[in-house]
Every structure is written in C-alpha cells, then in structure tokens.
Amino acid sequence: MAPGIGINIYVIQIDSIPAVFGVTRDPLIILSSNIFAISGLRSLYVLVSESMGELEYLQVNIHNPLSFLRFLELFSIYLSILNI
C-alpha cells in the first residue's frame, strides 16, 4: 500500500479537529471522536490493503483523489471556492 494513503488518513483526521470544536468544547468528546474516527479509517485501510491483489490499479488511482482532497483541506483558507 502506498505510504501516501496512510498519511492522508491522519491529515484528514487532524483537519477535522476544528469541526469538532464547532460542536463541543468538551475535551473527552473531542479526543474520543477522533480516536474512533481513526480506528474506523484504519479498518477501511486494512480492507483495502487486503484487496490490493485483486485490484491492480487501485493503488495508483486512489492516491490522486486523496491527494487532491488533502490539498483542498490544507489550502481551503486561501481558496474562495470552498466558502459558502
């Protein structure tokens, strides 16, 4: 599995922390929600990594949309298309 996918999982989770602060200020809820989200993403990561033998182009094709989403999340401050 490409190392970029594992990095994308954690970048997406770190970027979701401000969204949780919009809902609550309780540190226990913030910590537990991020732990459960990371564990859920890790289980999907295991599922995809086990099916890599059957899906030969998945590694190449899944990296591009995830990298694009990571770019949008990291630079959403500077991009006006994401403002509602």
PDB file of N, CA and C in Angstrom:
ATOM      1  N   MET A   1       0.847  -1.170   0.000  1.00  0.00           N
ATOM      2  CA  MET A   1       0.000   0.000   0.000  1.00  0.00           C
ATOM      3  C   MET A   1       0.889   1.227   0.000  1.00  0.00           C
ATOM      4  N   ALA A   2       0.478   2.238  -0.709  1.00  0.00           N
ATOM      5  CA  ALA A   2       1.270   3.461  -0.824  1.00  0.00           C
ATOM      6  C   ALA A   2       1.338   4.185   0.514  1.00  0.00           C
ATOM      7  N   PRO A   3       2.511   4.715   0.868  1.00  0.00           N
ATOM      8  CA  PRO A   3       2.614   5.435   2.141  1.00  0.00           C
ATOM      9  C   PRO A   3       1.792   6.711   2.155  1.00  0.00           C
ATOM     10  N   GLY A   4       1.457   7.242   0.981  1.00  0.00           N
ATOM     11  CA  GLY A   4       0.649   8.454   0.927  1.00  0.00           C
ATOM     12  C   GLY A   4      -0.753   8.250   1.469  1.00  0.00           C
ATOM     13  N   ILE A   5      -1.285   7.042   1.344  1.00  0.00           N
ATOM     14  CA  ILE A   5      -2.630   6.769   1.845  1.00  0.00           C
ATOM     15  C   ILE A   5      -2.646   6.806   3.364  1.00  0.00           C
ATOM     16  N   GLY A   6      -1.639   6.230   3.994  1.00  0.00           N
ATOM     17  CA  GLY A   6      -1.560   6.272   5.453  1.00  0.00           C
ATOM     18  C   GLY A   6      -1.413   7.687   5.971  1.00  0.00           C
ATOM     19  N   ILE A   7      -0.658   8.505   5.256  1.00  0.00           N
ATOM     20  CA  ILE A   7      -0.502   9.910   5.647  1.00  0.00           C
ATOM     21  C   ILE A   7      -1.816  10.652   5.473  1.00  0.00           C
ATOM     22  N   ASN A   8      -2.550  10.362   4.396  1.00  0.00           N
ATOM     23  CA  ASN A   8      -3.833  11.025   4.154  1.00  0.00           C
ATOM     24  C   ASN A   8      -4.823  10.773   5.275  1.00  0.00           C
ATOM     25  N   ILE A   9      -4.807   9.573   5.839  1.00  0.00           N
ATOM     26  CA  ILE A   9      -5.733   9.245   6.923  1.00  0.00           C
ATOM     27  C   ILE A   9      -5.531  10.187   8.097  1.00  0.00           C
ATOM     28  N   TYR A  10      -4.277  10.411   8.460  1.00  0.00           N
ATOM     29  CA  TYR A  10      -4.002  11.249   9.625  1.00  0.00           C
ATOM     30  C   TYR A  10      -4.172  12.732   9.322  1.00  0.00           C
ATOM     31  N   VAL A  11      -3.893  13.152   8.098  1.00  0.00           N
ATOM     32  CA  VAL A  11      -4.104  14.557   7.738  1.00  0.00           C
ATOM     33  C   VAL A  11      -5.590  14.888   7.770  1.00  0.00           C
ATOM     34  N   ILE A  12      -6.419  13.988   7.268  1.00  0.00           N
ATOM     35  CA  ILE A  12      -7.862  14.221   7.291  1.00  0.00           C
ATOM     36  C   ILE A  12      -8.367  14.301   8.728  1.00  0.00           C
ATOM     37  N   GLN A  13      -7.850  13.444   9.601  1.00  0.00           N
ATOM     38  CA  GLN A  13      -8.291  13.467  10.998  1.00  0.00           C
ATOM     39  C   GLN A  13      -7.829  14.723  11.725  1.00  0.00           C
ATOM     40  N   ILE A  14      -6.618  15.167  11.480  1.00  0.00           N
ATOM     41  CA  ILE A  14      -6.133  16.386  12.126  1.00  0.00           C
ATOM     42  C   ILE A  14      -6.925  17.585  11.633  1.00  0.00           C
ATOM     43  N   ASP A  15      -7.303  17.569  10.365  1.00  0.00           N
ATOM     44  CA  ASP A  15      -8.063  18.679   9.810  1.00  0.00           C
ATOM     45  C   ASP A  15      -9.494  18.712  10.335  1.00  0.00           C
ATOM     46  N   SER A  16     -10.008  17.600  10.846  1.00  0.00           N
ATOM     47  CA  SER A  16     -11.388  17.572  11.338  1.00  0.00           C
ATOM     48  C   SER A  16     -11.519  18.065  12.772  1.00  0.00           C
ATOM     49  N   ILE A  17     -10.417  18.315  13.459  1.00  0.00           N
ATOM     50  CA  ILE A  17     -10.486  18.768  14.852  1.00  0.00           C
ATOM     51  C   ILE A  17     -11.203  20.112  14.984  1.00  0.00           C
ATOM     52  N   PRO A  18     -10.957  21.114  14.130  1.00  0.00           N
ATOM     53  CA  PRO A  18     -11.731  22.360  14.258  1.00  0.00           C
ATOM     54  C   PRO A  18     -13.234  22.166  14.065  1.00  0.00           C
ATOM     55  N   ALA A  19     -13.627  21.198  13.255  1.00  0.00           N
ATOM     56  CA  ALA A  19     -15.055  20.929  13.080  1.00  0.00           C
ATOM     57  C   ALA A  19     -15.666  20.395  14.364  1.00  0.00           C
ATOM     58  N   VAL A  20     -14.918  19.596  15.108  1.00  0.00           N
ATOM     59  CA  VAL A  20     -15.420  19.071  16.380  1.00  0.00           C
ATOM     60  C   VAL A  20     -15.538  20.201  17.398  1.00  0.00           C
ATOM     61  N   PHE A  21     -14.605  21.146  17.371  1.00  0.00           N
ATOM     62  CA  PHE A  21     -14.702  22.298  18.273  1.00  0.00           C
ATOM     63  C   PHE A  21     -15.935  23.141  17.970  1.00  0.00           C
ATOM     64  N   GLY A  22     -16.429  23.092  16.742  1.00  0.00           N
ATOM     65  CA  GLY A  22     -17.658  23.802  16.413  1.00  0.00           C
ATOM     66  C   GLY A  22     -18.878  23.173  17.054  1.00  0.00           C
ATOM     67  N   VAL A  23     -18.778  21.896  17.415  1.00  0.00           N
ATOM     68  CA  VAL A  23     -19.898  21.185  18.022  1.00  0.00           C
ATOM     69  C   VAL A  23     -19.828  21.223  19.535  1.00  0.00           C
ATOM     70  N   THR A  24     -18.632  21.008  20.098  1.00  0.00           N
ATOM     71  CA  THR A  24     -18.497  20.926  21.545  1.00  0.00           C
ATOM     72  C   THR A  24     -17.131  21.438  21.972  1.00  0.00           C
ATOM     73  N   ARG A  25     -17.022  21.776  23.240  1.00  0.00           N
ATOM     74  CA  ARG A  25     -15.739  22.185  23.823  1.00  0.00           C
ATOM     75  C   ARG A  25     -15.226  21.145  24.826  1.00  0.00           C
ATOM     76  N   ASP A  26     -15.938  20.044  24.972  1.00  0.00           N
ATOM     77  CA  ASP A  26     -15.551  19.009  25.926  1.00  0.00           C
ATOM     78  C   ASP A  26     -14.366  18.221  25.369  1.00  0.00           C
ATOM     79  N   PRO A  27     -13.210  18.242  26.054  1.00  0.00           N
ATOM     80  CA  PRO A  27     -12.032  17.550  25.519  1.00  0.00           C
ATOM     81  C   PRO A  27     -12.204  16.040  25.420  1.00  0.00           C
ATOM     82  N   LEU A  28     -12.994  15.437  26.302  1.00  0.00           N
ATOM     83  CA  LEU A  28     -13.208  13.993  26.242  1.00  0.00           C
ATOM     84  C   LEU A  28     -13.948  13.601  24.967  1.00  0.00           C
ATOM     85  N   ILE A  29     -14.946  14.367  24.594  1.00  0.00           N
ATOM     86  CA  ILE A  29     -15.700  14.077  23.370  1.00  0.00           C
ATOM     87  C   ILE A  29     -14.823  14.289  22.144  1.00  0.00           C
ATOM     88  N   ILE A  30     -14.016  15.336  22.158  1.00  0.00           N
ATOM     89  CA  ILE A  30     -13.132  15.610  21.026  1.00  0.00           C
ATOM     90  C   ILE A  30     -12.119  14.489  20.857  1.00  0.00           C
ATOM     91  N   LEU A  31     -11.495  14.082  21.943  1.00  0.00           N
ATOM     92  CA  LEU A  31     -10.488  13.022  21.879  1.00  0.00           C
ATOM     93  C   LEU A  31     -11.104  11.688  21.467  1.00  0.00           C
ATOM     94  N   SER A  32     -12.233  11.337  22.077  1.00  0.00           N
ATOM     95  CA  SER A  32     -12.842  10.041  21.758  1.00  0.00           C
ATOM     96  C   SER A  32     -13.377   9.999  20.328  1.00  0.00           C
ATOM     97  N   SER A  33     -13.924  11.104  19.842  1.00  0.00           N
ATOM     98  CA  SER A  33     -14.433  11.091  18.466  1.00  0.00           C
ATOM     99  C   SER A  33     -13.300  10.927  17.464  1.00  0.00           C
ATOM    100  N   ASN A  34     -12.171  11.553  17.723  1.00  0.00           N
ATOM    101  CA  ASN A  34     -11.039  11.394  16.808  1.00  0.00           C
ATOM    102  C   ASN A  34     -10.422  10.005  16.900  1.00  0.00           C
ATOM    103  N   ILE A  35     -10.386   9.425  18.080  1.00  0.00           N
ATOM    104  CA  ILE A  35      -9.867   8.060  18.219  1.00  0.00           C
ATOM    105  C   ILE A  35     -10.757   7.069  17.477  1.00  0.00           C
ATOM    106  N   PHE A  36     -12.073   7.203  17.627  1.00  0.00           N
ATOM    107  CA  PHE A  36     -12.983   6.301  16.922  1.00  0.00           C
ATOM    108  C   PHE A  36     -12.919   6.510  15.410  1.00  0.00           C
ATOM    109  N   ALA A  37     -12.769   7.748  14.977  1.00  0.00           N
ATOM    110  CA  ALA A  37     -12.679   8.007  13.540  1.00  0.00           C
ATOM    111  C   ALA A  37     -11.404   7.412  12.956  1.00  0.00           C
ATOM    112  N   ILE A  38     -10.283   7.555  13.662  1.00  0.00           N
ATOM    113  CA  ILE A  38      -9.030   6.980  13.174  1.00  0.00           C
ATOM    114  C   ILE A  38      -9.108   5.460  13.151  1.00  0.00           C
ATOM    115  N   SER A  39      -9.712   4.862  14.171  1.00  0.00           N
ATOM    116  CA  SER A  39      -9.820   3.400  14.174  1.00  0.00           C
ATOM    117  C   SER A  39     -10.734   2.915  13.047  1.00  0.00           C
ATOM    118  N   GLY A  40     -11.777   3.666  12.743  1.00  0.00           N
ATOM    119  CA  GLY A  40     -12.634   3.299  11.618  1.00  0.00           C
ATOM    120  C   GLY A  40     -11.919   3.420  10.289  1.00  0.00           C
ATOM    121  N   LEU A  41     -11.137   4.480  10.133  1.00  0.00           N
ATOM    122  CA  LEU A  41     -10.376   4.635   8.901  1.00  0.00           C
ATOM    123  C   LEU A  41      -9.284   3.581   8.780  1.00  0.00           C
ATOM    124  N   ARG A  42      -8.704   3.193   9.905  1.00  0.00           N
ATOM    125  CA  ARG A  42      -7.677   2.155   9.857  1.00  0.00           C
ATOM    126  C   ARG A  42      -8.279   0.810   9.439  1.00  0.00           C
ATOM    127  N   SER A  43      -9.501   0.518   9.879  1.00  0.00           N
ATOM    128  CA  SER A  43     -10.123  -0.741   9.463  1.00  0.00           C
ATOM    129  C   SER A  43     -10.424  -0.730   7.963  1.00  0.00           C
ATOM    130  N   LEU A  44     -10.830   0.421   7.430  1.00  0.00           N
ATOM    131  CA  LEU A  44     -11.016   0.514   5.986  1.00  0.00           C
ATOM    132  C   LEU A  44      -9.684   0.389   5.255  1.00  0.00           C
ATOM    133  N   TYR A  45      -8.635   0.923   5.856  1.00  0.00           N
ATOM    134  CA  TYR A  45      -7.289   0.811   5.286  1.00  0.00           C
ATOM    135  C   TYR A  45      -6.869  -0.653   5.185  1.00  0.00           C
ATOM    136  N   VAL A  46      -7.152  -1.436   6.222  1.00  0.00           N
ATOM    137  CA  VAL A  46      -6.823  -2.867   6.208  1.00  0.00           C
ATOM    138  C   VAL A  46      -7.637  -3.582   5.136  1.00  0.00           C
ATOM    139  N   LEU A  47      -8.905  -3.243   5.005  1.00  0.00           N
ATOM    140  CA  LEU A  47      -9.752  -3.863   3.989  1.00  0.00           C
ATOM    141  C   LEU A  47      -9.224  -3.592   2.584  1.00  0.00           C
ATOM    142  N   VAL A  48      -8.846  -2.355   2.328  1.00  0.00           N
ATOM    143  CA  VAL A  48      -8.321  -2.005   1.008  1.00  0.00           C
ATOM    144  C   VAL A  48      -6.972  -2.669   0.770  1.00  0.00           C
ATOM    145  N   SER A  49      -6.122  -2.711   1.794  1.00  0.00           N
ATOM    146  CA  SER A  49      -4.794  -3.305   1.605  1.00  0.00           C
ATOM    147  C   SER A  49      -4.878  -4.809   1.352  1.00  0.00           C
ATOM    148  N   GLU A  50      -5.871  -5.482   1.915  1.00  0.00           N
ATOM    149  CA  GLU A  50      -6.030  -6.914   1.658  1.00  0.00           C
ATOM    150  C   GLU A  50      -6.579  -7.193   0.263  1.00  0.00           C
ATOM    151  N   SER A  51      -7.297  -6.254  -0.308  1.00  0.00           N
ATOM    152  CA  SER A  51      -7.859  -6.460  -1.640  1.00  0.00           C
ATOM    153  C   SER A  51      -6.952  -5.929  -2.745  1.00  0.00           C
ATOM    154  N   MET A  52      -5.750  -5.502  -2.412  1.00  0.00           N
ATOM    155  CA  MET A  52      -4.841  -4.946  -3.412  1.00  0.00           C
ATOM    156  C   MET A  52      -4.437  -5.969  -4.472  1.00  0.00           C
ATOM    157  N   GLY A  53      -4.393  -7.241  -4.127  1.00  0.00           N
ATOM    158  CA  GLY A  53      -4.029  -8.261  -5.104  1.00  0.00           C
ATOM    159  C   GLY A  53      -5.049  -8.392  -6.217  1.00  0.00           C
ATOM    160  N   GLU A  54      -6.298  -8.201  -5.892  1.00  0.00           N
ATOM    161  CA  GLU A  54      -7.367  -8.332  -6.883  1.00  0.00           C
ATOM    162  C   GLU A  54      -7.569  -7.052  -7.688  1.00  0.00           C
ATOM    163  N   LEU A  55      -7.276  -5.932  -7.097  1.00  0.00           N
ATOM    164  CA  LEU A  55      -7.479  -4.642  -7.752  1.00  0.00           C
ATOM    165  C   LEU A  55      -6.112  -4.031  -8.053  1.00  0.00           C
ATOM    166  N   GLU A  56      -5.569  -4.342  -9.223  1.00  0.00           N
ATOM    167  CA  GLU A  56      -4.183  -3.984  -9.505  1.00  0.00           C
ATOM    168  C   GLU A  56      -3.960  -2.490  -9.713  1.00  0.00           C
ATOM    169  N   TYR A  57      -4.962  -1.731 -10.143  1.00  0.00           N
ATOM    170  CA  TYR A  57      -4.780  -0.303 -10.383  1.00  0.00           C
ATOM    171  C   TYR A  57      -5.301   0.562  -9.243  1.00  0.00           C
ATOM    172  N   LEU A  58      -5.723  -0.056  -8.164  1.00  0.00           N
ATOM    173  CA  LEU A  58      -6.288   0.707  -7.057  1.00  0.00           C
ATOM    174  C   LEU A  58      -5.249   1.599  -6.395  1.00  0.00           C
ATOM    175  N   GLN A  59      -4.042   1.109  -6.243  1.00  0.00           N
ATOM    176  CA  GLN A  59      -3.001   1.880  -5.569  1.00  0.00           C
ATOM    177  C   GLN A  59      -2.688   3.166  -6.331  1.00  0.00           C
ATOM    178  N   VAL A  60      -2.656   3.107  -7.632  1.00  0.00           N
ATOM    179  CA  VAL A  60      -2.354   4.290  -8.429  1.00  0.00           C
ATOM    180  C   VAL A  60      -3.541   5.244  -8.450  1.00  0.00           C
ATOM    181  N   ASN A  61      -4.734   4.716  -8.601  1.00  0.00           N
ATOM    182  CA  ASN A  61      -5.902   5.560  -8.799  1.00  0.00           C
ATOM    183  C   ASN A  61      -6.488   6.122  -7.520  1.00  0.00           C
ATOM    184  N   ILE A  62      -6.224   5.519  -6.373  1.00  0.00           N
ATOM    185  CA  ILE A  62      -6.781   6.051  -5.134  1.00  0.00           C
ATOM    186  C   ILE A  62      -5.918   7.187  -4.581  1.00  0.00           C
ATOM    187  N   HIS A  63      -4.666   7.226  -4.974  1.00  0.00           N
ATOM    188  CA  HIS A  63      -3.765   8.256  -4.466  1.00  0.00           C
ATOM    189  C   HIS A  63      -4.132   9.642  -5.005  1.00  0.00           C
ATOM    190  N   ASN A  64      -4.548   9.727  -6.252  1.00  0.00           N
ATOM    191  CA  ASN A  64      -4.846  11.024  -6.858  1.00  0.00           C
ATOM    192  C   ASN A  64      -6.022  11.743  -6.204  1.00  0.00           C
ATOM    193  N   PRO A  65      -7.193  11.112  -6.036  1.00  0.00           N
ATOM    194  CA  PRO A  65      -8.287  11.843  -5.381  1.00  0.00           C
ATOM    195  C   PRO A  65      -7.996  12.172  -3.921  1.00  0.00           C
ATOM    196  N   LEU A  66      -7.299  11.272  -3.216  1.00  0.00           N
ATOM    197  CA  LEU A  66      -6.974  11.563  -1.823  1.00  0.00           C
ATOM    198  C   LEU A  66      -5.985  12.711  -1.710  1.00  0.00           C
ATOM    199  N   SER A  67      -5.042  12.778  -2.611  1.00  0.00           N
ATOM    200  CA  SER A  67      -4.096  13.894  -2.594  1.00  0.00           C
ATOM    201  C   SER A  67      -4.790  15.203  -2.943  1.00  0.00           C
ATOM    202  N   PHE A  68      -5.734  15.154  -3.869  1.00  0.00           N
ATOM    203  CA  PHE A  68      -6.492  16.354  -4.212  1.00  0.00           C
ATOM    204  C   PHE A  68      -7.327  16.833  -3.030  1.00  0.00           C
ATOM    205  N   LEU A  69      -7.970  15.914  -2.321  1.00  0.00           N
ATOM    206  CA  LEU A  69      -8.745  16.295  -1.139  1.00  0.00           C
ATOM    207  C   LEU A  69      -7.851  16.846  -0.045  1.00  0.00           C
ATOM    208  N   ARG A  70      -6.668  16.265   0.122  1.00  0.00           N
ATOM    209  CA  ARG A  70      -5.727  16.769   1.115  1.00  0.00           C
ATOM    210  C   ARG A  70      -5.299  18.184   0.752  1.00  0.00           C
ATOM    211  N   PHE A  71      -5.052  18.437  -0.531  1.00  0.00           N
ATOM    212  CA  PHE A  71      -4.695  19.777  -0.981  1.00  0.00           C
ATOM    213  C   PHE A  71      -5.815  20.769  -0.691  1.00  0.00           C
ATOM    214  N   LEU A  72      -7.055  20.388  -0.991  1.00  0.00           N
ATOM    215  CA  LEU A  72      -8.183  21.284  -0.745  1.00  0.00           C
ATOM    216  C   LEU A  72      -8.362  21.580   0.734  1.00  0.00           C
ATOM    217  N   GLU A  73      -8.185  20.576   1.580  1.00  0.00           N
ATOM    218  CA  GLU A  73      -8.352  20.792   3.012  1.00  0.00           C
ATOM    219  C   GLU A  73      -7.250  21.665   3.590  1.00  0.00           C
ATOM    220  N   LEU A  74      -6.030  21.437   3.157  1.00  0.00           N
ATOM    221  CA  LEU A  74      -4.922  22.205   3.711  1.00  0.00           C
ATOM    222  C   LEU A  74      -4.930  23.660   3.242  1.00  0.00           C
ATOM    223  N   PHE A  75      -5.381  23.912   2.033  1.00  0.00           N
ATOM    224  CA  PHE A  75      -5.355  25.260   1.482  1.00  0.00           C
ATOM    225  C   PHE A  75      -6.746  25.864   1.332  1.00  0.00           C
ATOM    226  N   SER A  76      -7.716  25.367   2.082  1.00  0.00           N
ATOM    227  CA  SER A  76      -9.077  25.897   1.980  1.00  0.00           C
ATOM    228  C   SER A  76      -9.170  27.331   2.480  1.00  0.00           C
ATOM    229  N   ILE A  77      -8.223  27.760   3.287  1.00  0.00           N
ATOM    230  CA  ILE A  77      -8.212  29.149   3.753  1.00  0.00           C
ATOM    231  C   ILE A  77      -7.986  30.089   2.576  1.00  0.00           C
ATOM    232  N   TYR A  78      -7.156  29.669   1.637  1.00  0.00           N
ATOM    233  CA  TYR A  78      -6.783  30.527   0.519  1.00  0.00           C
ATOM    234  C   TYR A  78      -7.675  30.353  -0.702  1.00  0.00           C
ATOM    235  N   LEU A  79      -8.485  29.324  -0.720  1.00  0.00           N
ATOM    236  CA  LEU A  79      -9.352  29.067  -1.867  1.00  0.00           C
ATOM    237  C   LEU A  79     -10.746  29.597  -1.586  1.00  0.00           C
ATOM    238  N   SER A  80     -11.244  30.447  -2.457  1.00  0.00           N
ATOM    239  CA  SER A  80     -12.564  31.032  -2.221  1.00  0.00           C
ATOM    240  C   SER A  80     -13.692  30.136  -2.717  1.00  0.00           C
ATOM    241  N   ILE A  81     -13.401  29.074  -3.465  1.00  0.00           N
ATOM    242  CA  ILE A  81     -14.467  28.227  -3.994  1.00  0.00           C
ATOM    243  C   ILE A  81     -15.118  27.392  -2.903  1.00  0.00           C
ATOM    244  N   LEU A  82     -14.434  27.221  -1.760  1.00  0.00           N
ATOM    245  CA  LEU A  82     -14.988  26.404  -0.698  1.00  0.00           C
ATOM    246  C   LEU A  82     -15.823  27.207   0.293  1.00  0.00           C
ATOM    247  N   ASN A  83     -15.814  28.534   0.182  1.00  0.00           N
ATOM    248  CA  ASN A  83     -16.607  29.356   1.097  1.00  0.00           C
ATOM    249  C   ASN A  83     -18.070  29.326   0.699  1.00  0.00           C
ATOM    250  N   ILE A  84     -18.920  29.148   1.675  1.00  0.00           N
ATOM    251  CA  ILE A  84     -20.360  29.082   1.399  1.00  0.00           C
ATOM    252  C   ILE A  84     -20.991  30.404   1.781  1.00  0.00           C
TER     253      ILE A  84
END
